[in-house]
Amino acid sequence: MGPRIGPASEGPQVPDKETKATMGTENAPGGKASPDPQDVQSSVFHSIKLFVLCHSVLQLAQLMISGYLKSSISTVEKRFGLSSRTSGLLASFNEVGNTALIVFVSYFGSRVHRPRLIGCGAILVSLAGLLMTLPHFISEPYRYDDTSPENTPQDFEASLCLPTASAPAPAPSNGNCSSSTEAQHLGLVGIMFVAQTLLGVGGVPIQPFGISYIDDFAHHSNSPLYLGILFAVTMMGPGLAFGLGSLMLRLYVDINRMPEGGISLTIKDPRWVGAWWLGFLIAAGTVALAAIPYFFFPKEMPKEKHELQFRRKVLAVTDSPAGKGKDSPTEQRPGESTKKQDGPVQIARNLTVIQFIKVFPKVLLQTLRHPTFLLVVLSQVCLSSMAAGMGTFLPKFLERQFFITASYANLLIGCLSFPSIIVGIVVGGVLVKRLHLGPVGCSVLCLLGMLLCLFFSLPLFFIGCPSHQIAGITHQPSAQPGLELFPGCMEACSCQSDGFNPVCDPSARVEYITPCHAGCSSRVVQDALDKSQVFYTNCSCVAGDNPVLAGSCDSTCSHLVVPFLLLVSLGSALACLTHTPSFLLILRGVKKEDKTLAVGIQFMFLRILAWMPSPVIHGSAIDTTCVHWALSCGHRAVCRYYNNDLLRNRFIGLQFFYKIGSMICFALVLAVLRQQTKEARTKESRSSPCPEQQLLVSEPGKKSEDSRV
């Protein structure tokens, strides 16, 4: 679940001849020669090191604001009455704007002022973050008890069992609904969808243009180090997003407009809604501040002339004399790059936008003819689908499965899952470098990583908490849906059918939707040193007429969330071992002149086939496990109770399905590469002269050594 690179970020955006010819005059008035490079470098914004620093901070902030919605997905669902499928669609809309414009970013390349365009994109991202908070400010205050007109400390009294004669008739679930109310709700949700789309559009130029800018003007030996630093800092963004979510969700949603009497909720109450909007304000402000320096960087800057001193010392110790001759491929490029102008990428640069759109399908089909490329992309689609679903709904899954708070779930994910992902990516790259793995070795490493990931994922099916016993929902599965909430013991009560103020009978470990559904007619507040505990008494539906506690029943297996998440983190690290070797398989599976376009097509497929549909698929699977829905204007809103066994089996099973698909694709890649290697050896042996064959036969030791190489 690391950062995803856009198609324009794979290769350097090398200026064409006309750009190179005008580099010295475009910024000078009247077309005169530009100042001496030493004078230009005197400006602090003519330093590629400063650009790397600024871009690391910007991409960190961008991923933080993009990932923040995932940390508060369950809170947004409760606040605006959304199903998991709708919230998954909301999360995937971030990719819609990104995918729609990423091809044009590849087309424009270095024709534009890249730093300024990055700054404009960052400003748009910041504005989109502010737009995400707008529904909070224009909507009414959150009402955590629909049976009470206002949030006051006495609102739980509206949930008591009152005699039918003295209580008002129960209002239908759509009693407070009107066309304007429904239109207002749709408008609030529509604003968030627009904001997510703009968030994706603003992020289009940030990473591709930033990486190409660094590669263009950094020293060829320093460029990999700069990009490594950039990715290392960037990958901390999602972890910081979940950490920020953990802090913000501890605060009440209406902290800026608290009622006079305060609220009677605690963070453990299932009706609690945290200040989800506050994190968007913080992240949007961070992105806006990080965007300011980009308006001062030049369109072109003098290329870095010197290698970093400490890197030179490290290479002097680690590099052998034999390896120095082949460690500088970029130094041999200038003469070669001017000759190769017949690849699809080079041809596309000379086309207009209309011609580029017309020729793109043909180039796409030509690239997909490579079997290794197609299989590796399909494998990465499976892995990205798994990552998109897990990243979007893992916090909610932990909340529901182990009955923990949203804040604690985000804290665990930020501290365990994302560091393991970073470790997996780094270890995969180190193994490829240390073992000098070729295409076959990379495919073996990918297959081994997925096999181990599947092995450690099997115990996840058996680690979880059973569902609470909910009176009228889980006790009477054969009863009619409309009558099961109204058992005979509460016939004298006038309970709201859509009320939600859960109470728990600790002796029988049975939960009731409201005190009224338990037949309770009075309440008692017991004050303690640190907090007060609310009891409901005179409950006609409770065995032995025992008092019930306010709030949901506590779970006896919440401690299992830590070993569960440790296994998830270990599986994520093993899956991320495939990140670097699979990327190398794509680069080595196509022609040299097609690499840039191939990587661009790869990320286009990942967005269209994985990052966009996967959250919706996972959300729909979660919705099928719901056993009790809240109703809003006669329509399903947020789910209040799930069947935990079904939830665990379907969520983990969907993840398991994607892992098996990825493993099968890597196995096919290994088979194809071995077949290609075998055919290449056969062809080479047939084309070799007879004297050489006799020489190889006479020297079996040398033959085995050559075949091994």
XYZ file of C-alpha atoms in Angstrom, residues 112-577:
466
model
C 4.927 23.139 -19.133
C 6.356 24.954 -16.121
C 6.428 21.885 -13.888
C 7.043 23.519 -10.477
C 4.215 26.023 -10.965
C 1.854 23.298 -12.160
C 2.767 21.248 -9.092
C 1.996 24.272 -6.911
C -1.367 24.790 -8.632
C -2.210 21.116 -8.144
C -1.320 21.361 -4.458
C -3.527 24.429 -4.040
C -6.397 22.501 -5.653
C -5.773 19.601 -3.249
C -5.902 22.031 -0.332
C -9.161 23.562 -1.570
C -10.627 20.070 -2.019
C -9.730 19.294 1.591
C -11.521 22.434 2.725
C -14.505 21.485 0.589
C -14.663 18.120 2.373
C -15.299 19.970 5.647
C -18.122 22.101 4.223
C -20.917 19.551 4.956
C -20.105 19.795 8.654
C -20.573 23.579 8.751
C -23.742 23.810 6.662
C -25.557 20.842 8.215
C -27.507 20.767 11.431
C -25.797 19.653 14.660
C -25.451 15.914 15.084
C -28.436 14.309 16.826
C -27.277 11.067 18.386
C -30.789 10.226 19.622
C -33.515 10.647 17.017
C -36.217 10.390 19.667
C -35.172 13.713 21.175
C -35.460 17.059 19.367
C -32.225 18.335 20.882
C -29.057 16.917 22.339
C -29.398 17.464 26.071
C -28.302 15.405 29.072
C -31.956 14.414 29.501
C -32.354 12.934 26.015
C -32.129 9.376 27.332
C -35.445 9.946 29.088
C -37.119 9.996 25.675
C -36.030 6.351 25.262
C -37.819 5.145 28.410
C -40.842 2.895 28.381
C -43.814 5.214 28.870
C -47.476 4.156 28.996
C -49.129 4.323 25.630
C -51.882 6.587 26.926
C -49.494 9.217 28.282
C -46.916 9.070 25.519
C -47.205 10.475 22.029
C -47.817 8.031 19.250
C -44.633 6.614 17.710
C -43.678 8.588 14.682
C -42.897 6.648 11.536
C -39.294 6.475 10.376
C -40.005 8.999 7.645
C -42.131 11.303 9.777
C -39.587 14.131 9.750
C -38.761 13.697 6.067
C -39.664 16.003 3.238
C -38.411 16.641 -0.260
C -36.231 19.484 0.997
C -34.707 17.283 3.726
C -33.805 14.562 1.253
C -32.440 17.134 -1.190
C -30.290 18.635 1.565
C -28.885 15.227 2.450
C -28.087 14.444 -1.177
C -26.454 17.845 -1.490
C -24.164 17.216 1.484
C -23.092 13.834 0.129
C -22.676 15.316 -3.358
C -20.294 17.956 -2.001
C -18.057 15.225 -0.586
C -18.051 13.362 -3.915
C -17.034 16.553 -5.746
C -14.320 17.198 -3.163
C -12.908 13.686 -3.590
C -12.857 14.125 -7.362
C -11.005 17.440 -7.076
C -8.608 15.805 -4.639
C -7.663 13.328 -7.351
C -7.427 15.992 -10.055
C -5.138 18.149 -7.928
C -2.827 15.222 -7.232
C -2.277 14.443 -10.943
C 0.779 16.682 -11.575
C 2.389 16.423 -8.136
C 4.197 13.101 -8.234
C 4.916 12.634 -11.985
C 6.221 16.143 -12.593
C 8.166 16.187 -9.335
C 9.991 12.949 -10.055
C 10.812 13.914 -13.637
C 12.039 17.337 -12.482
C 14.395 15.721 -9.972
C 15.674 13.240 -12.548
C 16.292 15.989 -15.105
C 18.407 18.321 -12.960
C 20.039 16.054 -10.378
C 23.433 14.475 -10.969
C 22.948 11.054 -12.567
C 24.578 9.394 -9.562
C 22.520 11.355 -7.025
C 19.131 10.917 -8.696
C 18.432 7.399 -7.285
C 19.357 8.590 -3.801
C 17.080 11.621 -4.047
C 14.177 9.493 -5.293
C 14.803 6.978 -2.506
C 14.632 9.751 0.085
C 11.471 11.074 -1.583
C 9.694 7.709 -1.453
C 10.873 6.973 2.086
C 9.386 10.229 3.380
C 6.261 9.893 1.217
C 5.395 6.431 2.510
C 4.959 7.866 5.997
C 1.970 9.908 4.784
C -0.749 7.237 5.184
C 0.603 6.301 8.614
C 0.416 9.934 9.712
C -3.134 10.108 8.308
C -4.253 7.274 10.581
C -2.401 8.818 13.516
C -4.152 12.134 12.867
C -7.467 10.302 12.640
C -6.807 8.630 15.978
C -6.383 12.034 17.632
C -9.273 13.824 15.926
C -11.848 11.081 16.511
C -11.353 11.437 20.264
C -13.002 14.857 20.013
C -16.769 15.228 19.654
C -17.968 16.079 16.149
C -19.694 19.322 17.196
C -16.846 20.578 19.347
C -17.289 24.004 17.731
C -20.998 24.172 18.632
C -21.533 22.142 21.793
C -25.010 22.314 23.386
C -25.347 24.292 26.596
C -25.881 21.273 28.806
C -23.084 19.269 27.246
C -23.469 15.719 25.965
C -23.995 12.417 27.730
C -21.904 10.322 25.345
C -18.521 8.728 25.887
C -16.024 7.689 23.228
C -17.023 4.032 23.745
C -20.687 4.698 23.007
C -21.689 3.257 19.583
C -23.440 6.564 18.820
C -20.226 8.568 19.296
C -19.118 10.567 16.244
C -15.668 12.140 16.318
C -14.449 15.406 14.805
C -13.726 13.881 11.385
C -13.691 17.303 9.689
C -10.945 18.744 11.872
C -8.319 16.434 10.375
C -9.168 17.641 6.873
C -8.621 21.237 7.989
C -5.194 20.408 9.425
C -4.109 18.367 6.402
C -5.404 21.001 3.938
C -3.476 23.730 5.738
C -0.311 21.613 5.613
C -0.668 21.074 1.856
C -1.258 24.797 1.274
C 1.907 25.729 3.176
C 3.922 23.081 1.313
C 2.723 24.478 -2.040
C 4.142 27.983 -1.566
C 7.807 27.299 -2.528
C 6.850 25.809 -5.913
C 5.884 29.197 -7.288
C 9.507 30.336 -6.840
C 11.310 27.391 -8.459
C 12.417 28.031 -12.083
C 11.149 26.083 -15.078
C 14.711 24.939 -15.759
C 17.675 24.942 -13.430
C 21.364 24.163 -14.003
C 21.989 20.443 -13.787
C 23.746 19.319 -10.632
C 27.442 18.912 -11.438
C 28.873 17.124 -8.417
C 28.184 13.787 -6.818
C 27.345 13.820 -3.123
C 30.502 13.523 -1.044
C 29.327 10.814 1.348
C 27.948 8.720 -1.543
C 31.355 8.918 -3.266
C 33.046 7.617 -0.120
C 30.580 4.729 0.199
C 31.066 3.734 -3.438
C 34.838 3.867 -3.034
C 34.583 1.244 -0.299
C 31.875 -1.008 -1.728
C 32.438 -0.898 -5.503
C 35.036 -3.141 -7.096
C 37.195 -1.962 -10.027
C 35.445 -4.426 -12.318
C 32.067 -2.999 -11.507
C 32.892 0.614 -12.259
C 32.766 0.124 -15.957
C 29.115 -0.835 -15.952
C 27.757 1.400 -13.223
C 27.197 4.459 -15.320
C 24.650 3.682 -17.987
C 23.418 7.238 -18.025
C 26.798 8.494 -19.141
C 26.515 6.473 -22.341
C 23.018 7.712 -23.147
C 23.471 11.047 -24.902
C 24.765 9.633 -28.156
C 22.336 6.756 -28.025
C 19.215 8.705 -27.127
C 19.429 10.865 -30.240
C 19.335 7.808 -32.506
C 16.275 6.031 -31.059
C 13.268 7.933 -32.260
C 11.054 5.093 -33.490
C 9.501 3.862 -30.217
C 5.877 4.556 -29.341
C 6.856 7.028 -26.646
C 9.097 9.045 -28.952
C 6.467 9.029 -31.702
C 3.742 10.103 -29.266
C 5.719 13.184 -28.229
C 5.556 14.538 -31.775
C 1.774 14.122 -32.092
C -1.019 16.522 -31.320
C -3.497 15.693 -28.567
C -6.078 14.379 -31.062
C -3.490 12.243 -32.870
C -2.208 10.947 -29.534
C -5.727 9.850 -28.506
C -6.226 8.106 -31.869
C -2.938 6.191 -31.760
C -3.173 5.275 -28.060
C -5.422 2.153 -28.466
C -3.044 0.690 -31.062
C -0.029 1.289 -28.831
C -1.945 -0.178 -25.877
C -2.725 -3.406 -27.724
C 0.866 -3.646 -28.913
C 2.141 -3.383 -25.331
C -0.346 -5.941 -24.006
C 1.026 -8.553 -26.432
C 3.940 -9.156 -24.056
C 2.845 -12.136 -21.901
C 5.132 -11.299 -18.979
C 3.923 -7.719 -18.864
C 0.254 -8.732 -18.972
C 0.579 -11.370 -16.238
C 2.570 -9.126 -13.898
C 0.042 -6.313 -14.345
C -2.826 -8.717 -13.547
C -0.961 -9.830 -10.436
C -0.461 -6.241 -9.352
C -4.158 -5.570 -9.996
C -4.994 -8.331 -7.507
C -2.520 -6.972 -4.940
C -3.759 -3.409 -5.384
C -7.378 -4.546 -5.014
C -6.439 -6.234 -1.765
C -4.595 -3.126 -0.560
C -7.402 -0.732 -1.564
C -10.057 -2.764 0.244
C -7.933 -3.333 3.329
C -6.814 0.284 3.536
C -10.357 1.609 3.207
C -12.294 -0.701 5.524
C -9.757 -2.227 7.919
C -10.451 0.433 10.600
C -14.182 -0.222 10.425
C -13.625 -3.985 10.401
C -11.560 -3.792 13.588
C -14.195 -1.600 15.259
C -17.037 -3.988 14.513
C -15.184 -7.280 14.866
C -13.431 -6.564 18.164
C -15.736 -3.850 19.594
C -13.012 -1.214 19.930
C -13.187 2.527 19.326
C -12.370 4.149 15.997
C -9.540 6.075 17.616
C -7.863 2.930 18.957
C -8.268 1.115 15.616
C -6.540 3.966 13.770
C -3.747 4.057 16.328
C -3.044 0.337 15.904
C -3.062 0.543 12.107
C -0.782 3.569 12.042
C 1.708 1.949 14.431
C 1.739 -1.614 13.052
C 0.448 -1.958 9.498
C 2.114 0.896 7.639
C 5.606 0.402 9.127
C 5.415 -3.261 8.087
C 4.531 -2.224 4.545
C 7.580 0.046 4.365
C 9.792 -2.750 5.723
C 8.432 -5.189 3.141
C 9.143 -2.854 0.222
C 12.668 -2.095 1.450
C 13.526 -5.764 2.122
C 12.271 -6.728 -1.339
C 14.543 -4.152 -2.955
C 17.525 -5.239 -0.840
C 17.021 -8.901 -1.756
C 16.900 -8.067 -5.456
C 20.127 -6.082 -5.201
C 22.063 -8.411 -2.887
C 21.136 -11.615 -4.713
C 21.531 -9.999 -8.173
C 18.205 -11.465 -9.227
C 17.288 -11.685 -12.879
C 13.765 -12.024 -14.283
C 13.447 -15.667 -13.212
C 14.794 -14.905 -9.740
C 12.411 -11.955 -9.355
C 9.439 -14.148 -10.264
C 10.567 -16.792 -7.765
C 10.825 -14.142 -5.032
C 7.322 -12.843 -5.871
C 5.847 -16.351 -5.824
C 7.547 -17.192 -2.529
C 6.328 -13.956 -0.941
C 2.720 -14.623 -1.940
C 2.869 -18.254 -0.717
C 4.050 -17.100 2.716
C 1.427 -14.335 2.710
C -1.315 -16.906 2.086
C 0.036 -19.160 4.827
C -0.047 -16.427 7.475
C -3.488 -15.277 6.307
C -5.219 -18.583 7.084
C -5.426 -18.030 10.887
C -7.301 -14.753 10.305
C -10.469 -16.729 9.550
C -10.511 -18.014 13.133
C -9.509 -14.896 15.113
C -12.473 -12.706 15.986
C -15.331 -12.022 18.380
C -18.849 -13.438 18.108
C -21.783 -11.109 17.674
C -23.585 -9.763 20.710
C -26.991 -11.174 21.488
C -29.403 -8.428 20.474
C -32.912 -8.790 21.824
C -35.410 -9.037 19.003
C -32.717 -9.359 16.327
C -30.534 -12.377 17.070
C -32.845 -14.171 19.525
C -35.734 -14.709 17.127
C -34.342 -15.294 13.633
C -37.629 -16.821 12.451
C -39.833 -13.921 13.516
C -41.275 -11.406 11.120
C -38.896 -8.469 10.459
C -41.465 -5.876 11.494
C -42.595 -7.634 14.684
C -39.384 -9.042 16.141
C -38.427 -5.666 17.681
C -41.635 -5.579 19.710
C -41.866 -8.599 22.028
C -44.905 -9.038 24.237
C -43.203 -7.721 27.385
C -43.128 -4.209 25.943
C -46.596 -4.021 24.445
C -47.534 -1.344 26.979
C -44.644 0.877 25.813
C -44.655 3.305 22.928
C -41.147 2.729 21.550
C -39.727 4.451 18.533
C -38.988 1.834 15.876
C -35.921 3.745 14.657
C -34.564 4.785 18.056
C -31.028 3.833 19.007
C -29.779 4.116 22.581
C -28.322 0.671 23.366
C -28.340 -0.789 26.876
C -26.851 -4.027 28.179
C -28.043 -6.674 30.626
C -24.684 -7.724 32.134
C -25.994 -10.893 33.788
C -27.378 -12.439 30.595
C -25.083 -10.482 28.225
C -28.057 -9.421 26.136
C -28.193 -6.038 24.429
C -31.335 -4.004 23.772
C -31.672 -1.320 21.115
C -33.144 1.211 23.590
C -34.212 1.156 27.262
C -37.767 1.212 25.957
C -37.201 -2.093 24.120
C -36.029 -3.527 27.445
C -39.217 -2.268 29.087
C -37.346 0.091 31.445
C -39.380 2.913 32.966
C -36.825 4.746 35.136
C -33.154 5.622 35.299
C -30.525 5.969 38.015
C -27.236 7.864 37.782
C -24.447 6.549 40.006
C -21.645 9.072 40.451
C -18.066 7.873 40.771
C -14.739 9.641 41.192
C -13.843 9.775 37.503
C -17.178 9.307 35.733
C -20.859 8.668 36.278
C -22.611 5.429 35.329
C -26.213 5.401 34.090
C -28.518 2.491 35.021
C -32.049 1.794 33.831
C -34.401 0.031 36.239
C -37.919 -1.429 36.351
C -37.258 -3.301 33.100
C -40.124 -5.657 32.275
C -38.224 -7.499 29.493
C -35.136 -8.304 31.620
C -34.987 -11.615 33.473
C -35.201 -11.110 37.225
C -36.012 -7.420 36.750
C -32.293 -6.643 36.920
C -31.067 -3.129 36.076
C -29.343 -2.615 32.731
C -26.310 -0.502 31.931
C -26.285 2.306 29.386
C -24.170 1.485 26.346
C -23.311 -1.664 24.411
C -22.141 -4.814 26.138
C -18.395 -5.144 26.627
C -16.609 -7.814 24.613
C -14.576 -10.559 26.272
C -12.207 -10.964 23.310
C -11.188 -7.419 22.407
C -7.608 -8.344 23.318
C -7.445 -10.492 20.160
C -7.228 -7.371 18.004
C -3.451 -7.103 18.585
C -2.510 -10.645 17.405
C -4.981 -10.274 14.532
C -3.367 -7.044 13.361
C 0.126 -8.491 13.809
C -0.769 -11.292 11.394
C -2.287 -8.759 8.984
C 0.896 -6.666 9.182
C 3.115 -9.709 8.609
C 1.055 -10.721 5.587
C 1.220 -7.165 4.231
C 5.006 -7.116 4.606
C 5.327 -10.439 2.757
C 3.027 -9.219 -0.024
C 5.074 -6.016 -0.326
C 8.198 -8.085 -0.972
